[in-house]
Short mmCIF file of C-alpha atoms and ligand atoms in Angstrom, two decimals:
data_model
loop_
_atom_site.label_atom_id
_atom_site.label_comp_id
_atom_site.label_asym_id
_atom_site.label_seq_id
_atom_site.Cartn_x
_atom_site.Cartn_y
_atom_site.Cartn_z
CA MET A 1 -12.47 -22.54 30.85
CA SER A 2 -15.85 -21.61 29.88
CA GLU A 3 -18.02 -22.42 26.41
CA GLY A 4 -18.01 -19.12 25.82
CA ASN A 5 -14.27 -18.67 25.92
CA THR A 6 -13.14 -21.39 23.51
CA PHE A 7 -12.98 -20.89 19.94
CA ASP A 8 -12.92 -22.54 16.83
CA LEU A 9 -10.07 -19.91 15.53
CA ILE A 10 -8.53 -17.25 17.31
CA ILE A 11 -7.53 -13.66 15.30
CA ILE A 12 -5.08 -11.33 16.46
CA GLY A 13 -5.58 -8.00 14.69
CA SER A 14 -8.00 -6.79 12.53
CA GLY A 15 -6.64 -5.27 9.75
CA PRO A 16 -7.45 -6.61 6.33
CA GLY A 17 -5.88 -9.46 6.98
CA GLY A 18 -7.39 -10.21 10.43
CA TYR A 19 -10.89 -9.20 9.48
CA VAL A 20 -10.84 -11.07 5.91
CA ALA A 21 -9.81 -14.47 7.53
CA ALA A 22 -12.19 -13.76 11.05
CA ILE A 23 -15.33 -13.80 8.13
CA ARG A 24 -14.31 -17.01 5.95
CA GLY A 25 -13.37 -18.78 9.80
CA ALA A 26 -17.36 -17.88 10.18
CA GLN A 27 -18.36 -18.48 6.35
CA LEU A 28 -16.64 -21.86 6.88
CA GLY A 29 -18.39 -22.82 10.10
CA LEU A 30 -16.02 -21.79 12.54
CA LYS A 31 -16.63 -20.48 15.96
CA THR A 32 -14.01 -17.72 15.78
CA ALA A 33 -13.16 -14.04 17.98
CA ILE A 34 -10.74 -11.28 17.16
CA ILE A 35 -8.98 -9.40 19.23
CA GLU A 36 -7.83 -5.76 18.57
CA LYS A 37 -6.21 -3.25 20.73
CA ASP A 38 -7.32 0.09 18.79
CA GLU A 39 -10.25 1.98 19.44
CA ASN A 40 -11.86 0.72 16.01
CA LEU A 41 -11.52 -2.21 13.36
CA GLY A 42 -9.98 -2.19 10.41
CA GLY A 43 -6.10 -1.74 10.98
CA THR A 44 -3.79 0.62 9.37
CA CYS A 45 -5.13 0.49 5.73
CA LEU A 46 -8.93 1.54 6.96
CA ASN A 47 -7.88 3.92 9.73
CA VAL A 48 -4.60 5.44 8.65
CA GLY A 49 -3.43 3.81 5.48
CA CYS A 50 -4.89 3.30 2.38
CA ILE A 51 -8.65 4.48 2.84
CA PRO A 52 -8.12 8.17 4.46
CA SER A 53 -4.35 8.63 1.80
CA LYS A 54 -6.80 7.67 -1.34
CA ALA A 55 -10.01 10.09 0.01
CA LEU A 56 -7.38 12.43 0.31
CA LEU A 57 -5.77 11.91 -3.19
CA HIS A 58 -9.26 12.12 -4.53
CA SER A 59 -9.96 14.85 -3.07
CA THR A 60 -7.00 17.49 -3.74
CA GLU A 61 -7.12 15.60 -7.83
CA MET A 62 -10.08 17.19 -7.75
CA TYR A 63 -8.93 20.45 -6.53
CA HIS A 64 -6.16 20.06 -8.55
CA PHE A 65 -8.39 19.64 -12.17
CA ALA A 66 -10.28 22.72 -10.61
CA GLY A 67 -7.33 24.91 -10.34
CA HIS A 68 -5.23 23.93 -13.41
CA GLY A 69 -7.47 21.95 -15.92
CA ALA A 70 -10.79 23.49 -14.92
CA GLU A 71 -10.53 26.16 -17.30
CA ALA A 72 -10.32 24.30 -20.69
CA HIS A 73 -13.68 22.81 -20.54
CA GLY A 74 -14.75 26.12 -20.56
CA ILE A 75 -15.75 25.39 -16.65
CA ASP A 76 -14.58 28.84 -14.39
CA LEU A 77 -13.91 28.34 -11.52
CA THR A 78 -12.59 31.78 -10.45
CA ASN A 79 -11.96 32.63 -6.39
CA LEU A 80 -11.25 29.11 -5.79
CA SER A 81 -10.73 27.89 -2.34
CA ILE A 82 -10.19 24.79 -0.39
CA SER A 83 -11.26 24.64 3.64
CA ILE A 84 -8.60 22.07 5.08
CA GLU A 85 -10.89 21.57 8.31
CA LYS A 86 -14.21 20.05 5.39
CA LEU A 87 -11.01 18.33 3.41
CA MET A 88 -10.55 16.42 6.50
CA ALA A 89 -13.79 15.72 7.68
CA LYS A 90 -14.89 14.60 4.44
CA LYS A 91 -11.89 12.12 4.77
CA SER A 92 -13.24 10.81 8.56
CA ARG A 93 -16.45 10.91 7.14
CA THR A 94 -15.34 7.95 4.87
CA VAL A 95 -13.18 6.34 7.16
CA ASP A 96 -16.53 6.23 9.24
CA GLN A 97 -18.41 4.56 6.96
CA LEU A 98 -15.72 1.78 6.59
CA ARG A 99 -15.19 1.19 9.90
CA GLY A 100 -19.16 0.65 10.76
CA GLY A 101 -19.13 -1.89 7.32
CA VAL A 102 -16.59 -3.58 9.42
CA GLN A 103 -18.30 -3.53 12.27
CA HIS A 104 -21.77 -4.88 10.43
CA LEU A 105 -19.99 -7.42 8.86
CA MET A 106 -18.22 -8.89 12.21
CA LYS A 107 -22.06 -8.95 13.44
CA ALA A 108 -23.81 -10.39 10.74
CA ASN A 109 -21.07 -13.14 10.29
CA LYS A 110 -21.69 -13.64 14.23
CA ILE A 111 -17.62 -13.05 14.94
CA LYS A 112 -16.85 -12.47 18.76
CA VAL A 113 -15.24 -9.23 19.02
CA PHE A 114 -12.84 -8.74 21.92
CA ARG A 115 -11.32 -5.29 22.36
CA GLY A 116 -7.51 -5.21 24.15
CA LEU A 117 -4.16 -6.31 23.82
CA GLY A 118 -4.11 -9.92 22.93
CA MET A 119 -1.12 -11.83 23.86
CA LEU A 120 -0.26 -15.64 23.17
CA ALA A 121 0.19 -17.03 27.01
CA GLY A 122 0.66 -20.70 25.61
CA ASP A 123 -1.28 -24.07 26.40
CA ARG A 124 -3.45 -22.50 23.02
CA LYS A 125 -4.47 -19.45 25.32
CA VAL A 126 -4.50 -15.77 24.52
CA ARG A 127 -4.56 -13.30 27.43
CA ILE A 128 -6.60 -10.10 26.28
CA LYS A 129 -5.82 -6.82 28.53
CA GLU A 130 -7.76 -3.74 28.59
CA MET A 131 -7.26 -1.53 30.92
CA SER A 132 -7.28 -3.34 34.41
CA ASP A 133 -9.14 -6.10 32.83
CA GLU A 134 -7.78 -9.08 31.58
CA THR A 135 -9.85 -12.37 29.44
CA VAL A 136 -8.18 -15.34 28.54
CA ILE A 137 -10.01 -17.15 25.37
CA THR A 138 -8.67 -20.72 24.27
CA SER A 139 -8.42 -22.04 20.90
CA LYS A 140 -6.27 -24.73 18.68
CA ASN A 141 -6.37 -22.59 15.96
CA ILE A 142 -4.58 -19.27 16.42
CA ILE A 143 -3.63 -16.91 13.61
CA ILE A 144 -1.22 -13.38 14.28
CA ALA A 145 -2.28 -10.66 11.89
CA THR A 146 -1.13 -7.90 14.01
CA GLY A 147 0.20 -5.76 10.64
CA SER A 148 3.43 -3.61 10.69
CA ALA A 149 4.46 0.09 11.84
CA THR A 150 6.76 2.80 11.24
CA ILE A 151 10.29 2.27 10.50
CA GLU A 152 11.38 5.44 12.55
CA LEU A 153 15.05 6.64 12.06
CA PRO A 154 17.46 7.00 14.44
CA PHE A 155 18.06 10.54 13.86
CA LEU A 156 14.81 11.65 12.74
CA GLU A 157 12.82 10.14 15.77
CA PHE A 158 9.08 10.90 15.02
CA ASP A 159 8.05 14.07 17.62
CA GLY A 160 4.61 13.76 16.08
CA GLU A 161 4.76 17.35 15.72
CA THR A 162 7.37 18.19 13.03
CA VAL A 163 9.18 15.09 12.72
CA VAL A 164 5.56 12.50 11.35
CA SER A 165 4.99 9.50 9.61
CA SER A 166 2.06 8.94 7.68
CA ASP A 167 -0.27 8.46 10.42
CA GLN A 168 -0.13 12.45 11.12
CA ALA A 169 0.71 13.41 7.42
CA ILE A 170 -3.29 12.24 6.68
CA ALA A 171 -4.36 14.94 9.58
CA PHE A 172 -2.44 18.22 9.24
CA ASP A 173 -4.65 20.88 10.05
CA LYS A 174 -3.40 23.28 7.52
CA VAL A 175 -0.94 22.98 3.99
CA PRO A 176 2.84 23.43 5.86
CA GLU A 177 4.51 25.70 3.73
CA LYS A 178 7.83 23.44 3.33
CA LEU A 179 7.32 20.01 3.89
CA ALA A 180 10.01 17.26 3.69
CA VAL A 181 9.47 14.00 2.45
CA VAL A 182 12.12 11.30 3.28
CA GLY A 183 11.79 8.27 1.27
CA ALA A 184 9.73 8.41 -2.82
CA GLY A 185 8.42 5.06 -2.01
CA ALA A 186 4.00 4.92 -2.44
CA ILE A 187 4.22 6.37 0.98
CA GLY A 188 6.14 9.44 -0.01
CA LEU A 189 4.77 9.74 -3.46
CA GLU A 190 1.24 9.82 -2.71
CA LEU A 191 1.53 12.01 0.33
CA GLY A 192 3.34 14.06 -1.27
CA SER A 193 1.15 14.49 -4.11
CA VAL A 194 -1.66 15.52 -1.71
CA TRP A 195 0.26 18.82 0.34
CA ALA A 196 1.85 19.81 -3.03
CA ARG A 197 -1.67 19.50 -4.29
CA LEU A 198 -2.36 22.03 -1.86
CA GLY A 199 -0.06 24.38 -1.81
CA SER A 200 3.17 22.82 -0.24
CA GLN A 201 6.58 23.44 -1.20
CA VAL A 202 7.56 19.49 -1.85
CA ASP A 203 10.99 17.79 -1.66
CA VAL A 204 11.56 14.69 -1.60
CA ILE A 205 14.29 13.04 -0.82
CA GLU A 206 15.74 9.52 -2.40
CA PHE A 207 18.62 6.97 -1.07
CA LEU A 208 18.35 5.09 -4.36
CA PRO A 209 18.70 6.85 -7.86
CA ALA A 210 15.33 6.13 -8.43
CA ILE A 211 11.60 7.32 -7.56
CA ALA A 212 9.01 4.44 -6.98
CA PRO A 213 12.48 1.97 -7.24
CA SER A 214 10.76 -1.44 -6.97
CA PHE A 215 8.94 -0.21 -10.60
CA ASP A 216 10.50 -0.67 -14.68
CA LYS A 217 13.24 1.84 -14.94
CA ASP A 218 11.06 3.62 -17.19
CA VAL A 219 7.83 3.90 -15.27
CA SER A 220 10.09 5.61 -12.35
CA LYS A 221 11.53 7.67 -15.46
CA MET A 222 8.42 8.59 -16.60
CA ALA A 223 6.91 9.20 -13.15
CA GLU A 224 9.65 11.51 -12.08
CA ARG A 225 8.68 13.63 -15.06
CA LEU A 226 5.27 13.86 -14.63
CA PHE A 227 5.10 14.17 -10.77
CA LYS A 228 8.03 16.80 -10.97
CA LYS A 229 5.70 19.13 -13.39
CA GLN A 230 3.30 18.73 -10.79
CA GLY A 231 5.61 20.74 -8.48
CA LEU A 232 7.25 17.97 -6.84
CA ASN A 233 11.17 18.68 -6.04
CA PHE A 234 13.34 15.17 -5.97
CA HIS A 235 16.41 14.65 -4.73
CA LEU A 236 17.54 10.95 -5.86
CA LYS A 237 20.55 9.66 -4.62
CA THR A 238 20.89 11.92 -1.15
CA LYS A 239 21.02 10.05 1.87
CA VAL A 240 19.13 11.70 5.13
CA THR A 241 21.33 12.17 8.05
CA GLY A 242 19.70 14.38 10.45
CA LEU A 243 18.13 17.31 11.56
CA ARG A 244 18.52 20.37 13.33
CA LYS A 245 16.43 22.95 15.43
CA SER A 246 17.65 26.47 14.30
CA LYS A 247 15.61 30.20 16.12
CA GLY A 248 12.80 27.68 15.92
CA LYS A 249 13.12 26.50 12.23
CA SER A 250 13.40 22.62 11.32
CA VAL A 251 16.54 22.34 8.93
CA LEU A 252 16.53 19.15 7.36
CA ILE A 253 20.32 17.57 6.56
CA ALA A 254 21.11 15.19 3.61
CA GLU A 255 24.79 14.50 1.97
CA LYS A 256 25.02 14.25 -1.51
CA ASP A 257 28.23 13.33 -3.56
CA GLY A 258 29.94 13.78 -0.25
CA LYS A 259 28.49 17.04 0.15
CA GLU A 260 26.18 18.27 2.77
CA ILE A 261 22.69 20.08 1.69
CA GLU A 262 20.07 21.39 3.61
CA PHE A 263 16.23 21.86 2.99
CA GLU A 264 14.42 24.12 5.33
CA ALA A 265 11.07 22.31 6.71
CA ASN A 266 8.18 23.08 8.25
CA LYS A 267 7.09 19.53 8.59
CA VAL A 268 9.07 16.47 7.81
CA LEU A 269 7.70 13.09 6.89
CA VAL A 270 9.53 10.06 7.12
CA ALA A 271 8.14 7.09 4.87
CA VAL A 272 11.09 4.85 4.16
CA GLY A 273 9.23 1.49 5.28
CA ARG A 274 7.35 -0.55 7.68
CA LYS A 275 8.77 -3.01 9.98
CA PRO A 276 6.54 -6.17 11.38
CA TYR A 277 4.23 -5.27 14.67
CA THR A 278 4.61 -7.78 17.61
CA ASP A 279 5.26 -5.59 20.28
CA ARG A 280 4.14 -7.02 23.79
CA LEU A 281 2.64 -10.37 21.43
CA GLY A 282 4.17 -13.18 23.44
CA LEU A 283 6.40 -14.74 20.87
CA GLU A 284 8.58 -15.78 24.02
CA VAL A 285 6.21 -17.58 25.58
CA VAL A 286 5.41 -20.06 23.14
CA GLY A 287 8.87 -19.68 21.78
CA ILE A 288 8.65 -18.27 17.86
CA GLU A 289 11.42 -16.22 17.13
CA THR A 290 11.43 -13.22 14.88
CA ASP A 291 13.75 -13.25 11.76
CA ASP A 292 16.39 -10.43 10.85
CA LYS A 293 14.00 -8.13 10.01
CA GLY A 294 11.67 -8.89 12.47
CA ARG A 295 9.34 -10.76 10.63
CA ILE A 296 7.60 -14.30 11.84
CA PRO A 297 8.75 -17.32 9.65
CA VAL A 298 6.37 -19.65 8.42
CA ASP A 299 5.92 -22.37 6.14
CA THR A 300 3.74 -22.73 3.55
CA HIS A 301 0.70 -23.57 5.61
CA TYR A 302 1.51 -20.05 7.47
CA LYS A 303 1.93 -22.56 10.34
CA THR A 304 4.63 -20.58 13.01
CA ALA A 305 7.38 -22.24 15.16
CA ALA A 306 4.59 -22.86 17.63
CA ASP A 307 1.93 -25.41 17.02
CA GLY A 308 -1.65 -24.38 16.23
CA ILE A 309 -0.43 -20.55 15.48
CA TYR A 310 -0.30 -19.26 12.56
CA ALA A 311 0.64 -16.29 11.09
CA ILE A 312 -0.34 -13.60 7.80
CA GLY A 313 0.22 -10.19 6.07
CA ASP A 314 2.85 -7.68 6.91
CA VAL A 315 4.22 -9.75 10.24
CA ILE A 316 5.21 -12.12 7.50
CA PRO A 317 7.55 -11.88 5.01
CA GLY A 318 6.38 -10.71 1.59
CA PRO A 319 4.78 -7.23 -0.21
CA MET A 320 3.80 -5.08 2.71
CA LEU A 321 0.28 -4.74 0.99
CA ALA A 322 -3.44 -5.20 2.37
CA HIS A 323 -4.51 -7.91 -0.73
CA LYS A 324 -1.58 -10.05 0.30
CA ALA A 325 -2.75 -10.07 3.69
CA GLU A 326 -6.17 -10.72 2.35
CA GLU A 327 -5.83 -13.46 0.52
CA GLU A 328 -2.66 -15.48 3.37
CA GLY A 329 -5.94 -15.44 5.49
CA VAL A 330 -8.56 -16.51 3.01
CA ALA A 331 -5.75 -19.61 2.34
CA CYS A 332 -4.58 -19.99 6.02
CA VAL A 333 -7.95 -20.40 7.56
CA GLU A 334 -8.61 -22.34 4.38
CA ARG A 335 -6.18 -24.84 5.44
CA ILE A 336 -7.63 -25.29 8.88
CA ALA A 337 -10.27 -26.01 7.86
CA GLY A 338 -9.02 -29.15 5.86
CA GLN A 339 -9.16 -27.34 2.57
CA ALA A 340 -6.52 -26.37 -0.17
CA GLY A 341 -6.26 -22.19 0.13
CA HIS A 342 -3.65 -20.71 -1.76
CA VAL A 343 -1.70 -17.90 -2.92
CA ASN A 344 -0.66 -17.16 -5.90
CA TYR A 345 2.82 -15.00 -5.15
CA ASN A 346 3.28 -14.32 -8.90
CA ALA A 347 0.22 -12.15 -9.20
CA ILE A 348 0.20 -9.49 -6.50
CA PRO A 349 -0.18 -6.47 -8.34
CA ASN A 350 1.56 -2.92 -6.53
CA VAL A 351 -0.19 0.11 -6.77
CA ILE A 352 0.51 4.15 -6.28
CA TYR A 353 -2.23 5.79 -6.39
CA THR A 354 -0.59 8.94 -8.12
CA GLU A 355 -1.94 10.68 -10.52
CA PRO A 356 -1.09 9.54 -13.23
CA GLU A 357 -1.13 6.02 -10.92
CA ILE A 358 1.83 3.91 -11.21
CA ALA A 359 0.92 -0.25 -11.12
CA SER A 360 2.58 -3.53 -12.09
CA VAL A 361 2.49 -7.27 -11.65
CA GLY A 362 4.63 -10.02 -11.94
CA GLN A 363 8.58 -9.48 -12.19
CA THR A 364 10.21 -6.36 -13.26
CA GLU A 365 12.47 -6.72 -15.87
CA ALA A 366 15.40 -6.35 -13.80
CA ALA A 367 14.47 -9.04 -12.31
CA LEU A 368 14.09 -11.23 -15.53
CA LYS A 369 17.56 -9.90 -16.70
CA GLU A 370 19.02 -10.95 -13.31
CA ALA A 371 17.35 -14.35 -13.05
CA GLY A 372 18.45 -15.16 -16.77
CA ILE A 373 15.65 -15.45 -18.06
CA ASP A 374 14.86 -14.89 -21.90
CA PHE A 375 11.66 -12.17 -22.56
CA LYS A 376 10.19 -10.16 -24.69
CA SER A 377 8.18 -6.55 -23.73
CA GLY A 378 5.45 -4.57 -25.89
CA LYS A 379 5.15 -1.45 -24.81
CA PHE A 380 2.22 1.35 -25.53
CA ASN A 381 2.02 5.10 -25.04
CA LEU A 382 -2.24 6.54 -23.80
CA ALA A 383 -1.44 9.03 -26.47
CA GLY A 384 -2.43 6.81 -29.19
CA ASN A 385 -5.63 5.96 -26.95
CA GLY A 386 -8.64 7.35 -28.33
CA ARG A 387 -10.59 7.48 -24.56
CA ALA A 388 -7.20 9.17 -23.28
CA ILE A 389 -7.39 11.68 -25.87
CA ALA A 390 -10.52 12.46 -24.65
CA THR A 391 -10.29 12.62 -21.27
CA ASP A 392 -7.28 14.23 -21.28
CA ALA A 393 -5.24 11.17 -19.92
CA THR A 394 -2.42 10.33 -22.33
CA ASP A 395 0.26 10.83 -20.30
CA GLY A 396 1.44 7.13 -19.38
CA PHE A 397 1.95 3.72 -21.42
CA VAL A 398 1.55 0.32 -20.26
CA LYS A 399 4.10 -2.56 -21.16
CA VAL A 400 3.33 -6.46 -21.28
CA THR A 401 6.02 -8.51 -20.88
CA ALA A 402 6.57 -12.30 -21.94
CA CYS A 403 8.67 -14.76 -22.00
CA SER A 404 10.33 -15.44 -25.34
CA LYS A 405 10.06 -19.04 -25.90
CA THR A 406 6.44 -19.62 -24.19
CA ASP A 407 5.03 -16.37 -24.58
CA LYS A 408 3.47 -16.51 -21.27
CA ILE A 409 2.91 -13.45 -19.68
CA LEU A 410 5.83 -12.68 -16.76
CA GLY A 411 4.91 -9.30 -15.53
CA VAL A 412 3.03 -5.80 -16.67
CA GLN A 413 4.10 -2.20 -15.97
CA ILE A 414 1.66 0.89 -15.56
CA ILE A 415 1.57 4.18 -15.32
CA ALA A 416 -1.50 5.71 -16.52
CA LYS A 417 -4.56 7.18 -15.49
CA SER A 418 -6.56 4.65 -13.51
CA GLY A 419 -3.69 1.97 -13.02
CA SER A 420 -5.05 0.99 -10.05
CA GLU A 421 -8.19 -0.63 -12.10
CA LEU A 422 -5.83 -1.59 -15.59
CA ILE A 423 -3.97 -3.88 -13.69
CA ALA A 424 -6.76 -6.22 -12.95
CA SER A 425 -7.36 -7.70 -16.42
CA ALA A 426 -3.53 -8.55 -16.14
CA VAL A 427 -3.88 -9.83 -12.88
CA THR A 428 -5.88 -11.67 -14.09
CA HIS A 429 -4.57 -13.45 -17.21
CA MET A 430 -1.49 -14.36 -15.42
CA GLU A 431 -3.90 -15.95 -12.64
CA TYR A 432 -4.16 -18.24 -15.22
CA GLY A 433 -0.89 -18.52 -17.02
CA GLY A 434 -2.14 -16.21 -20.14
CA SER A 435 0.05 -15.35 -22.80
CA ALA A 436 0.40 -12.03 -24.84
CA GLU A 437 -1.25 -13.16 -27.75
CA ASP A 438 -4.18 -14.63 -25.48
CA LEU A 439 -4.85 -10.59 -23.96
CA GLY A 440 -3.82 -9.33 -27.01
CA ARG A 441 -6.97 -11.12 -29.15
CA THR A 442 -9.16 -10.12 -25.76
CA ILE A 443 -11.33 -7.92 -27.01
CA HIS A 444 -11.51 -4.61 -24.66
CA ALA A 445 -14.84 -2.05 -24.74
CA HIS A 446 -13.86 1.03 -27.37
CA PRO A 447 -13.42 3.47 -26.59
CA THR A 448 -11.66 2.85 -22.81
CA LEU A 449 -7.96 2.72 -21.67
CA SER A 450 -8.03 -0.72 -21.60
CA GLU A 451 -7.58 -1.18 -25.01
CA ALA A 452 -3.94 -0.09 -23.85
CA MET A 453 -3.38 -2.92 -22.42
CA LYS A 454 -4.21 -5.36 -25.25
CA GLU A 455 -2.52 -3.35 -27.31
CA ALA A 456 0.81 -3.34 -25.40
CA ALA A 457 0.07 -6.98 -25.77
CA LEU A 458 -0.03 -7.30 -29.15
CA ALA A 459 3.13 -4.98 -29.28
CA VAL A 460 4.78 -7.98 -27.87
CA ASP A 461 5.53 -8.68 -31.04
CA GLY A 462 5.14 -6.07 -32.77
CA ASN A 463 1.44 -6.36 -33.74
CA ALA A 464 0.00 -3.05 -32.44
CA ILE A 465 -2.91 -1.63 -34.11
CA HIS A 466 -2.65 2.43 -33.06
CA SER A 467 1.17 2.51 -32.39
CA ILE A 468 2.80 5.96 -33.53
P1 NAI B 501 8.53 2.12 0.84
O1 NAI B 501 8.88 0.84 0.97
O2 NAI B 501 7.53 2.00 -0.72
O3 NAI B 501 9.59 3.37 0.37
C1 NAI B 501 10.69 3.73 1.15
C2 NAI B 501 12.05 4.43 0.13
O4 NAI B 501 12.49 5.10 1.40
C3 NAI B 501 12.36 3.66 -0.78
O5 NAI B 501 12.48 3.76 -1.88
C4 NAI B 501 13.98 3.78 0.08
O6 NAI B 501 15.25 3.66 -0.72
C5 NAI B 501 13.68 5.00 0.70
N1 NAI B 501 14.37 5.43 1.76
C6 NAI B 501 14.77 4.27 3.25
N2 NAI B 501 15.98 4.90 3.68
C7 NAI B 501 16.52 6.41 3.61
C8 NAI B 501 16.96 7.51 3.79
N3 NAI B 501 17.03 7.31 4.90
N4 NAI B 501 16.94 8.19 3.15
C9 NAI B 501 16.70 8.79 2.00
N5 NAI B 501 15.91 7.68 1.61
C10 NAI B 501 15.48 6.25 2.16
O7 NAI B 501 8.16 2.82 1.99
P2 NAI B 501 7.12 3.23 2.13
O8 NAI B 501 6.46 4.37 1.40
O9 NAI B 501 7.30 3.85 3.32
O10 NAI B 501 5.55 2.52 1.99
C11 NAI B 501 5.22 1.57 3.54
C12 NAI B 501 4.81 0.26 3.28
O11 NAI B 501 3.61 0.70 3.09
C13 NAI B 501 5.38 -0.38 1.69
O12 NAI B 501 5.41 -1.46 2.10
C14 NAI B 501 4.26 -0.19 0.93
O13 NAI B 501 4.00 -1.17 -0.17
C15 NAI B 501 3.24 -0.01 1.53
N6 NAI B 501 1.91 0.91 0.90
C16 NAI B 501 1.34 0.30 0.24
C17 NAI B 501 1.06 2.05 -0.44
C18 NAI B 501 0.34 1.06 -1.90
O14 NAI B 501 -0.40 -0.09 -1.68
N7 NAI B 501 -0.39 1.97 -2.42
C19 NAI B 501 0.52 2.78 0.11
C20 NAI B 501 1.22 3.17 0.92
C21 NAI B 501 1.95 1.92 2.05
#
């Protein structure tokens, strides 16, 4: 093995987990290589996930405002129109800029980038296959950061045309007249919002009794009410069972209370979750077995069953979130380098970027009840916040939940404009083991939406100032 092909650290996969781990490795003085099978670095998040969807959400939110809210501000936008081609081009420019950014970061940190499919070959080796070329590189430390792929329903196979995943739903070339969305989780709600704002009739079909079911019930309820007003049609406790094509039309078949329901649709977006991606990785070669959900089991140091092979991000248990993968990447590399990297799994924020945004950190009230933990909650409605009134952002609330005995913050739930930004201060307080009183006594600038966080913390003990 030539010196050039021997590294201190090899990372397979260049999503937020992989490329951040690579940078941390380089910062710690490790000779680092990263392998990517796709054309561009950045993984799902940058290329077909978080970033393009946020660009589309931003553009369509402005379009929606132009058509529905601008007039009240004295802005006249008669003859409003939107070009899907230009909208998509704007999204692509955003993605391109960030791809360039990741590429630049690899170069600046002297990380060797290999293009091709990385396969574990045993004996600390990784084979990289690109077309007919094959390179073998070696390292004492290999991190699997191969991420996840969309789940397909057996009776609703992706055809890329009618039945699609989020990969295609961020790139339709025209507004589908009727869009059926299977699943009211993050992807279903975000992309359902995008196309509803652009004029699609959107039917969201969810198996569970609530939309955004991983959040507190009051958050889900308010989200349902607000998104309904924006034109999303929800069909809860409804199970999708198949697709029928007749006379050139597609009809999605579902079942509710034992009765069959039909949804005519030009496009069907299946957003029922993601599964770990380990195809052709060679796990069997190194003796790694996946669990019943296809995930790679790891210990607290992210070590797999194979010596010198680690795994992080969507491919291991835990929430499938870019920032969780990033933190695991950093912690894993720090431990490889002999440092004490650590991820606080109680303080991972979770956000759905609708309007208003839904955000949470820590435990839900349902989880606390199930665990038998006594808690108290304080809620503050945005309707009592001055900045919210001045900026048309009065829909929603912030809720802080704390331990009844110690006052330690156990969870925060938000449905509010900029909820994704508001949640950060709650995460910080939780990271330091803060109490509701600590948060309530923290000075927040006036007038800001963030004051709703302080007020919700004060409300835990009935002390909110602007509660109506
Ligand atoms: P998800 O797990 O968030 O939601 C899937 C929903 O589909 C669930 O509510 C589930 O009950 C429902 N469902 C499952 N089977 C069904 C069926 N046969 N009929 C009707 N409903 C059904 O999954 P999603 O939205 O596909 O997202 C995938 C992953 O990507 C998640 O882990 C999510 O957290 C992550 N993600 C995160 C984003 C963010 O942080 N904003 C954005 C997009 C995705």
